[in-house]
Coordinates of C-alpha atoms in Angstrom, one line a residue:
M1 CA 137.1 47.6 124.5
T2 CA 139.9 45.9 126.4
R3 CA 142.9 48.2 127.1
T4 CA 146.2 46.7 126.3
V5 CA 149.9 47.4 126.8
R6 CA 152.6 46.2 124.3
L7 CA 155.5 44.3 126.0
T8 CA 157.7 41.3 125.3
V9 CA 156.8 38.0 126.9
A10 CA 159.7 38.4 129.4
Q11 CA 158.7 42.0 130.3
A12 CA 155.1 40.9 130.8
L13 CA 156.1 38.0 133.0
V14 CA 158.4 40.2 135.2
R15 CA 155.6 42.8 135.6
F16 CA 153.0 40.1 136.4
L17 CA 155.2 38.5 139.1
G18 CA 155.7 41.9 140.8
C19 CA 151.9 42.2 141.3
Q20 CA 151.3 38.8 143.0
Y21 CA 150.6 38.6 146.7
T22 CA 149.7 36.0 149.3
E23 CA 147.4 36.5 152.3
R24 CA 146.8 34.4 155.3
D25 CA 145.2 35.4 158.6
G26 CA 145.0 39.0 157.3
A27 CA 148.7 39.3 156.7
R28 CA 149.8 40.1 153.1
Q29 CA 153.2 39.8 151.5
R30 CA 154.7 39.6 148.0
L31 CA 154.6 36.1 146.6
I32 CA 157.8 36.5 144.5
G33 CA 160.2 38.5 146.6
A34 CA 163.1 38.5 144.1
T35 CA 164.6 36.7 141.1
W36 CA 167.9 34.8 141.0
G37 CA 169.6 34.5 137.6
I38 CA 172.6 33.3 135.7
F39 CA 172.5 34.5 132.1
G40 CA 173.3 32.9 128.7
H41 CA 172.0 33.0 125.2
G42 CA 168.7 31.4 126.4
N43 CA 167.6 34.2 128.7
V44 CA 170.0 37.2 128.5
A45 CA 168.0 39.1 125.8
G46 CA 164.6 38.1 127.2
L47 CA 164.4 37.9 131.0
G48 CA 167.8 39.6 131.4
Q49 CA 166.6 42.7 129.6
A50 CA 163.2 42.6 131.4
L51 CA 164.8 42.3 134.8
L52 CA 167.0 45.3 134.0
Q53 CA 164.1 47.3 132.7
Y54 CA 161.9 46.6 135.8
G55 CA 164.7 46.5 138.4
D56 CA 162.7 48.9 140.7
E57 CA 159.8 46.4 140.8
M58 CA 161.7 43.1 140.9
P59 CA 164.9 42.7 143.1
F60 CA 167.6 40.6 141.5
H61 CA 170.3 38.4 142.9
Q62 CA 173.3 37.1 140.9
G63 CA 173.9 33.5 141.4
R64 CA 177.0 31.4 140.6
N65 CA 175.5 27.9 140.2
E66 CA 172.0 27.1 139.0
Q67 CA 171.3 24.4 141.6
A68 CA 172.5 26.7 144.4
M69 CA 170.1 29.4 143.2
V70 CA 167.2 27.1 143.7
H71 CA 168.5 26.2 147.2
A72 CA 168.7 29.9 148.1
A73 CA 165.1 30.4 146.9
V74 CA 163.9 27.4 148.9
G75 CA 165.7 28.6 152.0
Y76 CA 163.9 31.9 151.6
A77 CA 160.5 30.2 151.1
R78 CA 160.9 28.0 154.2
Q79 CA 161.9 31.0 156.3
S80 CA 158.9 32.8 155.0
D81 CA 156.5 30.0 156.0
R82 CA 155.9 29.3 152.3
L83 CA 154.0 32.6 151.9
S84 CA 156.7 34.1 149.8
T85 CA 159.4 32.7 147.5
H86 CA 161.9 33.6 144.8
A87 CA 162.1 32.9 141.1
V88 CA 165.1 31.4 139.3
T89 CA 166.1 32.0 135.7
T90 CA 168.7 30.2 133.7
S91 CA 169.8 29.8 130.2
I92 CA 169.0 26.7 128.1
G93 CA 171.0 23.5 128.1
P94 CA 173.2 22.8 131.2
G95 CA 171.9 25.9 133.0
A96 CA 168.4 24.4 132.8
T97 CA 169.3 20.8 133.7
N98 CA 171.3 22.1 136.7
L99 CA 167.9 23.0 138.2
V100 CA 166.7 19.4 138.5
T101 CA 168.3 18.6 141.9
G102 CA 167.0 21.9 143.4
A103 CA 163.6 21.3 142.0
A104 CA 163.4 17.8 143.5
L105 CA 164.4 19.1 146.9
A106 CA 161.7 21.8 146.7
T107 CA 159.0 19.4 145.7
I108 CA 159.9 16.7 148.1
N109 CA 159.8 19.2 151.0
H110 CA 156.6 20.9 149.7
L111 CA 158.3 24.3 149.4
P112 CA 157.4 26.7 146.6
V113 CA 159.9 27.9 144.0
L114 CA 159.4 29.3 140.5
L115 CA 161.8 28.1 137.8
L116 CA 162.1 30.0 134.6
P117 CA 164.6 28.1 132.4
G118 CA 165.3 29.3 128.8
D119 CA 164.3 26.8 126.1
V120 CA 165.2 26.2 122.5
F121 CA 163.6 28.2 119.7
A122 CA 159.8 27.6 119.3
T123 CA 160.0 28.8 115.7
R124 CA 162.9 26.5 114.8
P125 CA 164.9 29.0 112.6
A126 CA 167.7 26.5 112.8
D127 CA 167.5 23.0 114.0
P128 CA 169.3 22.0 116.1
V129 CA 170.7 25.1 117.8
L130 CA 173.4 25.2 120.4
Q131 CA 172.7 23.0 123.4
Q132 CA 169.5 21.5 121.9
L133 CA 168.7 17.8 122.6
E134 CA 167.6 16.1 119.4
V135 CA 165.0 13.4 120.1
P136 CA 164.2 11.6 116.8
Y137 CA 160.7 10.4 117.9
A138 CA 159.5 13.7 119.5
G139 CA 160.2 17.1 118.1
D140 CA 158.7 18.9 121.0
V141 CA 161.1 17.5 123.7
S142 CA 163.9 19.5 125.1
V143 CA 166.2 19.0 128.1
N144 CA 163.7 21.0 130.2
D145 CA 161.4 18.0 130.1
C146 CA 163.8 16.6 132.8
L147 CA 162.0 19.0 135.1
R148 CA 158.6 17.5 134.6
P149 CA 158.7 14.7 137.2
V150 CA 160.2 17.0 139.8
S151 CA 157.7 19.9 139.2
K152 CA 154.3 20.3 140.7
F153 CA 153.3 22.3 137.5
F154 CA 155.1 22.5 134.2
D155 CA 154.3 24.4 131.0
R156 CA 156.3 25.5 128.0
I157 CA 155.3 29.0 126.7
E158 CA 155.5 28.5 122.9
R159 CA 153.2 31.4 122.1
P160 CA 152.9 34.8 123.9
E161 CA 149.2 34.3 124.7
R162 CA 149.9 31.0 126.4
L163 CA 151.6 32.9 129.2
I164 CA 148.4 34.2 130.7
P165 CA 146.8 30.9 131.7
A166 CA 150.1 29.3 132.5
A167 CA 151.2 32.1 134.8
L168 CA 147.9 32.0 136.7
Q169 CA 148.1 28.3 137.1
A170 CA 151.7 28.6 138.3
M171 CA 150.6 31.1 141.0
R172 CA 147.8 28.8 142.0
V173 CA 150.2 25.9 142.6
L174 CA 152.8 28.0 144.4
T175 CA 150.2 29.1 147.0
D176 CA 148.4 25.7 147.4
P177 CA 149.2 24.3 150.9
V178 CA 148.9 20.7 149.5
D179 CA 150.3 20.9 146.0
T180 CA 153.1 23.4 146.3
G181 CA 156.6 22.7 145.2
A182 CA 158.7 23.5 142.2
V183 CA 156.8 25.2 139.4
T184 CA 158.5 25.4 136.0
L185 CA 157.6 27.7 133.1
A186 CA 160.0 26.8 130.2
L187 CA 160.6 29.9 128.1
P188 CA 161.8 29.5 124.5
Q189 CA 164.4 32.2 123.9
D190 CA 162.6 33.6 120.8
V191 CA 159.3 33.8 122.5
Q192 CA 160.8 35.6 125.5
A193 CA 161.7 38.5 123.2
E194 CA 158.5 38.5 121.2
A195 CA 156.1 41.4 121.7
F196 CA 152.4 41.1 122.4
D197 CA 149.4 43.3 123.3
W198 CA 148.6 42.3 126.9
P199 CA 145.3 43.1 128.6
E200 CA 146.0 45.6 131.4
E201 CA 144.1 43.5 133.9
F202 CA 146.8 40.9 133.6
F203 CA 149.0 43.3 135.6
R204 CA 146.6 44.2 138.3
E205 CA 147.4 43.4 141.9
R206 CA 146.3 39.9 142.6
V207 CA 146.0 38.4 146.1
W208 CA 146.2 34.6 146.6
T209 CA 144.6 33.4 149.8
V210 CA 146.4 30.6 151.5
R211 CA 143.7 28.4 152.8
R212 CA 143.3 26.8 156.3
P213 CA 140.8 24.0 155.7
A214 CA 138.9 22.9 158.8
P215 CA 138.5 19.2 159.7
D216 CA 135.5 17.2 158.8
T217 CA 133.1 16.7 161.7
E218 CA 133.0 12.9 161.4
E219 CA 136.7 12.6 161.1
L220 CA 137.1 14.8 164.1
A221 CA 134.7 12.7 166.1
V222 CA 136.7 9.6 165.4
A223 CA 140.0 11.3 166.3
V224 CA 138.5 12.5 169.6
R225 CA 137.2 9.0 170.4
E226 CA 140.6 7.4 169.7
L227 CA 142.3 10.0 171.9
R228 CA 139.9 9.6 174.9
R229 CA 140.6 5.8 175.1
A230 CA 144.4 6.2 174.8
R231 CA 146.6 5.4 177.7
R232 CA 150.0 6.0 176.2
P233 CA 149.4 8.6 173.5
L234 CA 152.3 10.2 171.6
V235 CA 152.2 13.2 169.2
V236 CA 154.6 13.2 166.3
V237 CA 155.0 16.6 164.7
G238 CA 156.4 17.3 161.2
G239 CA 157.1 20.3 159.0
G240 CA 153.4 20.9 158.5
V241 CA 153.2 22.5 162.0
H242 CA 155.8 25.1 160.9
H243 CA 154.2 25.6 157.5
S244 CA 150.8 26.3 159.2
G245 CA 152.2 28.5 161.9
A246 CA 150.7 26.1 164.4
E247 CA 153.3 26.2 167.1
D248 CA 151.3 28.2 169.6
T249 CA 148.3 26.0 169.1
L250 CA 150.4 22.9 169.6
K251 CA 151.8 24.4 172.8
E252 CA 148.2 25.0 174.0
F253 CA 147.3 21.4 173.1
A254 CA 150.4 20.0 174.9
D255 CA 149.7 22.2 178.0
A256 CA 146.2 21.0 178.2
T257 CA 146.7 17.3 177.6
R258 CA 150.3 16.7 178.8
I259 CA 150.8 14.3 175.9
P260 CA 154.5 14.0 175.0
V261 CA 155.5 15.5 171.7
A262 CA 158.2 14.1 169.5
S263 CA 159.5 15.8 166.3
T264 CA 160.8 14.8 162.9
Q265 CA 163.7 16.6 161.4
A266 CA 161.3 19.1 159.7
G267 CA 159.1 19.4 162.9
K268 CA 161.9 20.1 165.4
G269 CA 161.3 23.4 167.2
S270 CA 157.5 23.1 167.0
L271 CA 157.8 22.9 170.8
L272 CA 160.8 24.6 172.3
H273 CA 163.3 22.3 174.0
D274 CA 162.4 23.4 177.5
H275 CA 158.7 22.7 177.2
P276 CA 157.9 19.8 179.6
A277 CA 156.1 17.8 176.9
D278 CA 159.0 18.1 174.3
V279 CA 160.8 14.7 174.2
G280 CA 163.0 15.5 171.2
G281 CA 163.6 14.0 167.8
I282 CA 162.0 10.7 166.8
G283 CA 163.3 7.8 164.7
H284 CA 166.7 6.8 163.5
T285 CA 168.3 10.1 164.5
G286 CA 166.0 10.6 167.5
T287 CA 166.4 10.6 171.2
A288 CA 166.1 7.5 173.5
T289 CA 163.2 9.2 175.2
A290 CA 161.1 9.7 172.1
N291 CA 161.8 6.3 170.7
E292 CA 161.0 4.4 173.8
L293 CA 157.7 6.2 174.0
A294 CA 157.1 5.4 170.3
R295 CA 157.7 1.6 170.9
T296 CA 155.0 1.5 173.6
A297 CA 152.5 4.0 172.3
D298 CA 148.9 2.8 171.9
L299 CA 148.0 6.0 169.9
V300 CA 150.2 8.0 167.7
I301 CA 148.8 11.4 166.6
G302 CA 150.8 12.5 163.5
V303 CA 150.6 16.3 162.8
G304 CA 151.9 17.5 159.5
T305 CA 154.3 14.6 159.0
R306 CA 154.7 12.2 156.0
Y307 CA 156.3 9.4 158.0
T308 CA 159.5 8.9 156.2
D309 CA 161.7 5.8 156.9
F310 CA 163.9 7.8 159.3
T311 CA 160.8 8.7 161.3
T312 CA 159.4 5.2 161.5
A313 CA 162.8 3.5 161.8
S314 CA 162.0 1.8 158.6
A315 CA 158.7 0.5 159.9
T316 CA 160.2 -1.0 163.1
L317 CA 159.5 1.7 165.6
F318 CA 155.8 1.6 166.5
A319 CA 156.0 -1.8 168.1
N320 CA 152.9 -2.0 170.3
P321 CA 150.7 -4.6 168.7
D322 CA 147.6 -2.5 169.5
V323 CA 149.0 0.8 168.3
R324 CA 146.5 3.1 166.4
F325 CA 147.2 6.2 164.3
V326 CA 145.4 9.5 163.9
N327 CA 147.0 11.6 161.2
L328 CA 146.2 15.3 161.0
N329 CA 147.5 16.5 157.7
V330 CA 146.4 19.1 155.1
A331 CA 147.1 16.4 152.4
A332 CA 144.8 13.4 152.3
F333 CA 147.6 11.4 150.8
D334 CA 149.7 11.7 154.0
A335 CA 146.7 11.6 156.3
H336 CA 145.9 8.0 155.3
K337 CA 149.4 6.6 155.8
L338 CA 150.0 3.7 158.3
A339 CA 146.3 2.8 157.9
A340 CA 145.5 5.8 160.1
H341 CA 142.2 7.5 161.0
P342 CA 142.6 10.5 158.7
L343 CA 142.0 14.1 160.0
V344 CA 142.4 16.1 156.8
A345 CA 142.8 19.7 157.8
D346 CA 145.3 22.5 158.3
A347 CA 147.5 21.8 161.2
R348 CA 146.6 24.8 163.2
A349 CA 142.8 24.5 162.5
G350 CA 142.9 20.7 163.2
L351 CA 144.8 21.0 166.5
A352 CA 142.5 23.7 167.7
A353 CA 139.5 21.6 166.9
L354 CA 140.9 18.4 168.4
G355 CA 141.9 20.3 171.6
S356 CA 138.5 21.8 171.9
E357 CA 136.5 18.6 171.3
A358 CA 138.7 16.6 173.6
A359 CA 138.7 19.2 176.4
G360 CA 139.3 17.6 179.7
Y361 CA 141.5 14.8 178.5
R362 CA 144.9 14.6 180.3
A363 CA 147.6 12.0 180.1
D364 CA 147.9 9.7 183.1
P365 CA 150.2 11.3 185.8
A366 CA 152.4 8.2 186.0
Y367 CA 152.9 8.3 182.2
V368 CA 153.9 12.0 182.5
T369 CA 156.3 11.2 185.3
E370 CA 157.8 8.4 183.2
Y371 CA 158.6 10.6 180.2
T372 CA 159.7 13.6 182.3
E373 CA 162.3 11.5 184.1
D374 CA 163.5 9.9 180.8
K375 CA 163.8 13.4 179.3
E376 CA 165.9 14.5 182.2
R377 CA 168.2 11.5 181.8
W378 CA 168.6 12.3 178.1
E379 CA 169.5 15.9 178.9
H380 CA 172.4 14.7 181.0
R381 CA 173.6 12.7 178.1
V382 CA 173.4 15.8 175.9
D383 CA 175.4 17.8 178.5
A384 CA 178.1 15.2 178.5
C385 CA 178.4 15.3 174.7
F386 CA 178.5 19.1 174.7
T387 CA 181.0 19.6 177.5
A388 CA 184.8 19.5 177.0
E389 CA 186.8 18.9 180.2
D390 CA 189.9 20.2 178.6
E391 CA 189.4 23.4 176.5
L392 CA 192.9 23.2 175.0
V393 CA 192.3 20.1 172.9
R394 CA 190.7 19.6 169.5
P395 CA 186.9 19.6 169.8
T396 CA 184.7 16.8 168.7
Q397 CA 181.8 17.5 166.4
S398 CA 179.4 17.3 169.4
Q399 CA 181.5 19.8 171.3
V400 CA 181.4 22.2 168.4
L401 CA 177.6 22.1 168.7
G402 CA 178.0 22.5 172.5
V403 CA 180.0 25.7 172.1
L404 CA 177.5 27.1 169.6
D405 CA 174.7 26.1 172.0
E406 CA 176.3 28.4 174.6
L407 CA 176.3 31.3 172.2
A408 CA 173.0 30.9 170.5
T409 CA 169.8 32.7 171.4
G410 CA 166.4 32.4 169.9
D411 CA 167.5 34.8 167.1
D412 CA 170.1 32.4 165.7
I413 CA 169.1 30.1 162.8
L414 CA 171.0 26.9 162.1
I415 CA 171.1 25.4 158.6
N416 CA 172.2 21.9 157.7
A417 CA 171.2 19.1 155.3
A418 CA 173.5 16.2 155.0
G419 CA 176.3 14.1 156.6
S420 CA 176.6 13.2 160.2
L421 CA 175.5 16.6 161.4
P422 CA 171.7 16.0 160.9
G423 CA 171.8 13.1 163.3
D424 CA 173.8 14.9 165.9
L425 CA 171.6 18.0 165.6
H426 CA 168.3 16.0 165.8
K427 CA 169.4 14.2 168.9
L428 CA 171.3 17.0 170.7
W429 CA 170.3 20.5 169.6
R430 CA 168.1 22.5 171.9
A431 CA 165.8 24.6 169.7
R432 CA 165.1 28.0 171.3
S433 CA 162.7 29.4 168.7
R434 CA 160.2 28.1 166.3
D435 CA 162.4 28.7 163.3
Q436 CA 165.9 28.2 164.7
Y437 CA 166.3 24.6 163.5
H438 CA 166.5 24.5 159.7
V439 CA 167.6 21.0 158.6
E440 CA 166.6 19.9 155.1
Y441 CA 166.1 16.2 155.4
G442 CA 163.5 15.4 152.9
Y443 CA 166.1 15.2 150.2
S444 CA 169.2 15.5 152.4
C445 CA 171.0 17.3 149.7
M446 CA 174.8 17.9 150.1
G447 CA 175.5 21.5 149.1
Y448 CA 172.2 22.9 150.3
E449 CA 173.5 24.7 153.4
I450 CA 175.5 27.7 152.1
P451 CA 173.1 28.9 149.4
A452 CA 170.1 28.2 151.6
A453 CA 171.7 30.4 154.3
L454 CA 171.7 33.3 151.8
G455 CA 168.0 32.8 151.2
V456 CA 167.2 32.6 154.9
A457 CA 169.3 35.7 155.7
L458 CA 167.4 37.6 153.0
A459 CA 164.1 36.5 154.6
A460 CA 165.3 37.2 158.1
P461 CA 167.6 40.3 157.9
G462 CA 169.5 41.1 161.1
R463 CA 169.4 37.6 162.5
P464 CA 172.6 35.4 162.8
V465 CA 172.3 32.7 160.2
W466 CA 174.7 29.7 160.4
A467 CA 175.5 27.2 157.7
L468 CA 177.0 24.1 159.3
V469 CA 178.9 22.1 156.7
G470 CA 181.3 19.2 156.7
D471 CA 184.2 19.1 154.4
G472 CA 182.4 16.8 151.9
T473 CA 179.4 19.1 151.7
Y474 CA 181.6 22.2 151.4
L475 CA 183.3 20.8 148.4
M476 CA 180.0 20.1 146.7
L477 CA 178.8 23.7 146.5
P478 CA 180.7 26.6 148.0
T479 CA 180.1 28.9 145.0
E480 CA 177.4 31.2 146.5
I481 CA 180.0 32.5 149.0
V482 CA 180.9 34.9 146.2
T483 CA 177.3 36.1 146.0
A484 CA 177.2 36.6 149.8
V485 CA 180.4 38.7 149.5
Q486 CA 179.1 40.6 146.5
E487 CA 175.8 41.5 148.1
G488 CA 177.0 41.8 151.7
I489 CA 174.9 39.0 153.1
P490 CA 176.5 38.3 156.5
V491 CA 176.1 34.5 156.7
K492 CA 178.3 32.5 159.0
V493 CA 179.7 29.3 157.6
V494 CA 181.1 26.7 160.0
I495 CA 183.3 24.1 158.2
L496 CA 183.9 21.0 160.2
Q497 CA 186.9 19.2 158.7
N498 CA 187.0 15.4 159.4
H499 CA 188.8 14.5 156.1
G500 CA 186.1 12.6 154.4
Y501 CA 182.5 11.5 154.3
A502 CA 182.2 10.6 158.0
S503 CA 178.4 9.9 157.9
I504 CA 178.7 7.5 154.9
G505 CA 182.0 6.2 156.2
G506 CA 180.2 5.1 159.4
L507 CA 177.3 3.7 157.5
S508 CA 179.7 1.9 155.2
A509 CA 181.4 0.2 158.1
S510 CA 178.1 -0.8 159.7
V511 CA 176.9 -2.6 156.5
G512 CA 180.1 -4.4 155.8
A513 CA 181.5 -2.1 153.1
E514 CA 184.4 -1.2 155.4
G515 CA 184.4 2.6 154.7
F516 CA 185.4 2.1 151.1
A517 CA 185.9 5.4 149.2
T518 CA 184.8 7.7 152.0
Q519 CA 188.0 9.3 153.2
Y520 CA 190.2 12.1 151.8
R521 CA 193.5 10.4 152.2
F522 CA 196.2 9.1 150.0
A523 CA 195.2 5.9 148.4
G524 CA 196.9 2.6 149.1
E525 CA 196.6 -0.8 147.5
R526 CA 193.2 -2.2 146.3
G527 CA 191.4 1.1 146.9
A528 CA 192.2 1.2 150.6
Y529 CA 193.0 4.5 152.2
A530 CA 196.0 5.1 154.4
G531 CA 198.5 7.8 155.4
A532 CA 198.1 11.5 156.0
P533 CA 195.0 13.4 154.9
L534 CA 195.1 15.1 151.5
P535 CA 196.7 18.6 151.6
V536 CA 193.4 20.4 151.1
D537 CA 193.0 23.7 152.8
L538 CA 189.3 24.6 152.8
A539 CA 189.8 27.6 155.1
A540 CA 192.2 29.1 152.4
N541 CA 189.6 28.3 149.8
A542 CA 186.8 30.2 151.7
A543 CA 189.2 33.1 152.2
S544 CA 190.0 33.1 148.5
L545 CA 186.2 33.5 147.8
G546 CA 186.1 36.6 149.9
M547 CA 185.1 35.4 153.4
T548 CA 186.7 36.5 156.7
V549 CA 188.1 33.2 158.1
H550 CA 188.8 32.2 161.7
R551 CA 190.8 29.0 162.3
A552 CA 190.1 27.2 165.5
K553 CA 192.4 24.5 166.8
T554 CA 191.0 24.1 170.3
V555 CA 187.8 24.4 172.1
R556 CA 188.9 27.7 173.5
D557 CA 189.8 28.9 170.0
L558 CA 186.4 27.8 168.8
R559 CA 184.5 29.7 171.4
E560 CA 186.4 32.9 170.4
A561 CA 186.0 32.3 166.7
L562 CA 182.2 31.6 166.9
A563 CA 181.7 34.7 169.0
A564 CA 183.6 36.8 166.5
A565 CA 181.6 35.3 163.6
R566 CA 178.3 35.9 165.4
A567 CA 179.2 39.6 165.8
A568 CA 180.5 40.0 162.2
T569 CA 178.6 42.1 159.7
R570 CA 180.1 40.5 156.7
P571 CA 180.3 36.9 155.4
T572 CA 182.5 35.0 157.9
C573 CA 183.8 31.4 158.2
V574 CA 184.9 29.4 161.2
Y575 CA 187.1 26.5 160.2
V576 CA 187.7 23.7 162.7
E577 CA 189.3 20.3 162.4
T578 CA 187.3 17.9 164.6
E579 CA 188.6 15.1 166.7
T580 CA 187.6 11.7 165.3
S581 CA 189.7 9.3 167.2
D582 CA 188.0 6.1 168.3
T583 CA 189.3 6.7 171.8
V584 CA 187.2 9.9 172.1
S585 CA 183.5 9.5 172.9
G586 CA 181.1 10.9 170.4
P587 CA 177.3 11.5 170.4
P588 CA 174.9 8.7 171.5
P589 CA 174.6 6.1 168.9
A590 CA 171.4 5.7 166.8
Q591 CA 168.4 4.9 169.1
A592 CA 166.5 3.1 166.3
W593 CA 167.2 1.2 163.1
W594 CA 167.4 2.4 159.5
D595 CA 167.0 -0.1 156.7
V596 CA 170.1 -0.1 154.3
P597 CA 170.2 -3.5 152.6
V598 CA 173.3 -5.5 153.2
A599 CA 174.9 -8.0 150.7
E600 CA 173.0 -11.3 151.2
T601 CA 176.1 -13.3 150.3
A602 CA 179.8 -12.1 150.7
E603 CA 183.3 -13.5 151.2
R604 CA 184.6 -10.7 153.6
S605 CA 183.7 -11.3 157.2
A606 CA 182.6 -7.7 157.8
A607 CA 179.8 -8.1 155.3
V608 CA 178.8 -11.5 156.6
E609 CA 178.5 -10.2 160.2
A610 CA 176.6 -7.1 159.0
R611 CA 174.1 -9.3 157.2
E612 CA 173.4 -11.2 160.4
E613 CA 172.7 -7.9 162.2
Y614 CA 170.5 -6.7 159.3
D615 CA 168.4 -9.8 159.4
R616 CA 167.9 -9.4 163.1
H617 CA 166.6 -5.9 162.8
A618 CA 164.5 -6.6 159.7
A619 CA 162.6 -9.3 161.5
G620 CA 160.9 -6.5 163.5
R621 CA 159.5 -4.7 160.5
R622 CA 155.7 -4.6 160.2
R623 CA 153.0 -3.1 158.1
H624 CA 150.3 -1.2 159.9
L625 CA 147.0 -2.3 158.4

């Protein structure tokens, strides 16, 4: 006879989650490290009560914004190499729909997060109830169905017994190296509180092995053949290298072959900046060194990358008419992109096999000399951007990064996601450890940085964690500062104030939209912006939320403020107004194109000129077949 225990659905779910583990390479860790929550009538009496009852088994973090809670969970998952994540619970209605942006970010970046939104009554005691969406043609639809297209797995638990298969499927997807992303279990508020006799084995410790699939022998043979005949090979590494923990294997491959290695935003840090083969970021935000190599490469070996438009410069970068591709990726979908020879495998297992089978191959010495000298020239450009000749003046954004570069060690972790900073960081930052560079650029979501910093700090206690935000991003989602203060999570927030959306302002100017609606200044006629900046004090705002705030007016002030923030043991903010004058040099411009369509017909001269430039670049676009 099966032994059972009587619990509510919510209690059973919390107990179940506390018993789930992952294991890879013999290392075991909890799959669900904690739960984030904001409570309302859709989850307070269900999951709220259960989390209170089992507080010793399931740590809890109190969020302030539902989207931010998902970002925090995603930051934790990325820092944990996808082997551990957090759950997020919300009430029904707006609490649930606020999850959609975070879920999209998680799924696009292949990062696991478990979403537990409340849902309307399954038993329909009253219809409609507060916050219920009425759909005349479908009685089983709720606002939670918005989460279906951005979830890798979705189920609605309308009966207690339905939780068992759904929970197991949820864990399967969270731990799948190919299919992981946001997982949603929608929980009707009445079912959460309903009791059921659960089999005891549902709560036994369960270990989910994260697979390392090895390459197919025939695919491997093709990849080796393509490598051996290459004269100008280039490796492009993406986030899959980090997810696989393949950094050491990549270094061994680069040491043995001397093939240059370029990185996407997600792959930066796979090789440390001072490795001879590291040529920096690739694509629209990449370095001149990497992009020139890409234009002439006859073989591109993609490792764990999905080749977004920023990486390929909107299909204009790999210009050699004879270029071939070998794509090593755990997902067959990505391995076949650009008409490549696929090598479907875990990044670490695939690199090890390729290095072994291609033993003896080394890049031509003249080619090595070429990219080594180009890299040295680029480093001089970086030094020029980072250095301030006068330390008593307002710093540029690049100089802010330069001062932080002086202070940072391999322990520091930098988090960014949107604005002009991702481009500057990808081109200029010198990654000193495998996990120092944390730029979310799959979804490039404004507001990600501060909550993600909380998740990273929870996954890497004791390490300095920096959230780098522009003023536009800060205004999007500063709410989790309160959680950092409440829980004593010593994140460091650097606010770079340039009085507007500088990234989109620059883009707007380049495509003939003349910077429309991108500045925080008093409006003039016809939507133009003129006069002084708006009287907005973001430093005072951060202080009002409980942070210690340092204001830096000069480069010298900035150095002192960043050092104080790095040493701080409580949440600390450094506020700096950056120099944006046209007379002051900034970072190197984009070294490759990005396709943003320009008005084909227009009356204003800026748009007409921008279209001519657009047509010139677009003529270089190609499909690799």
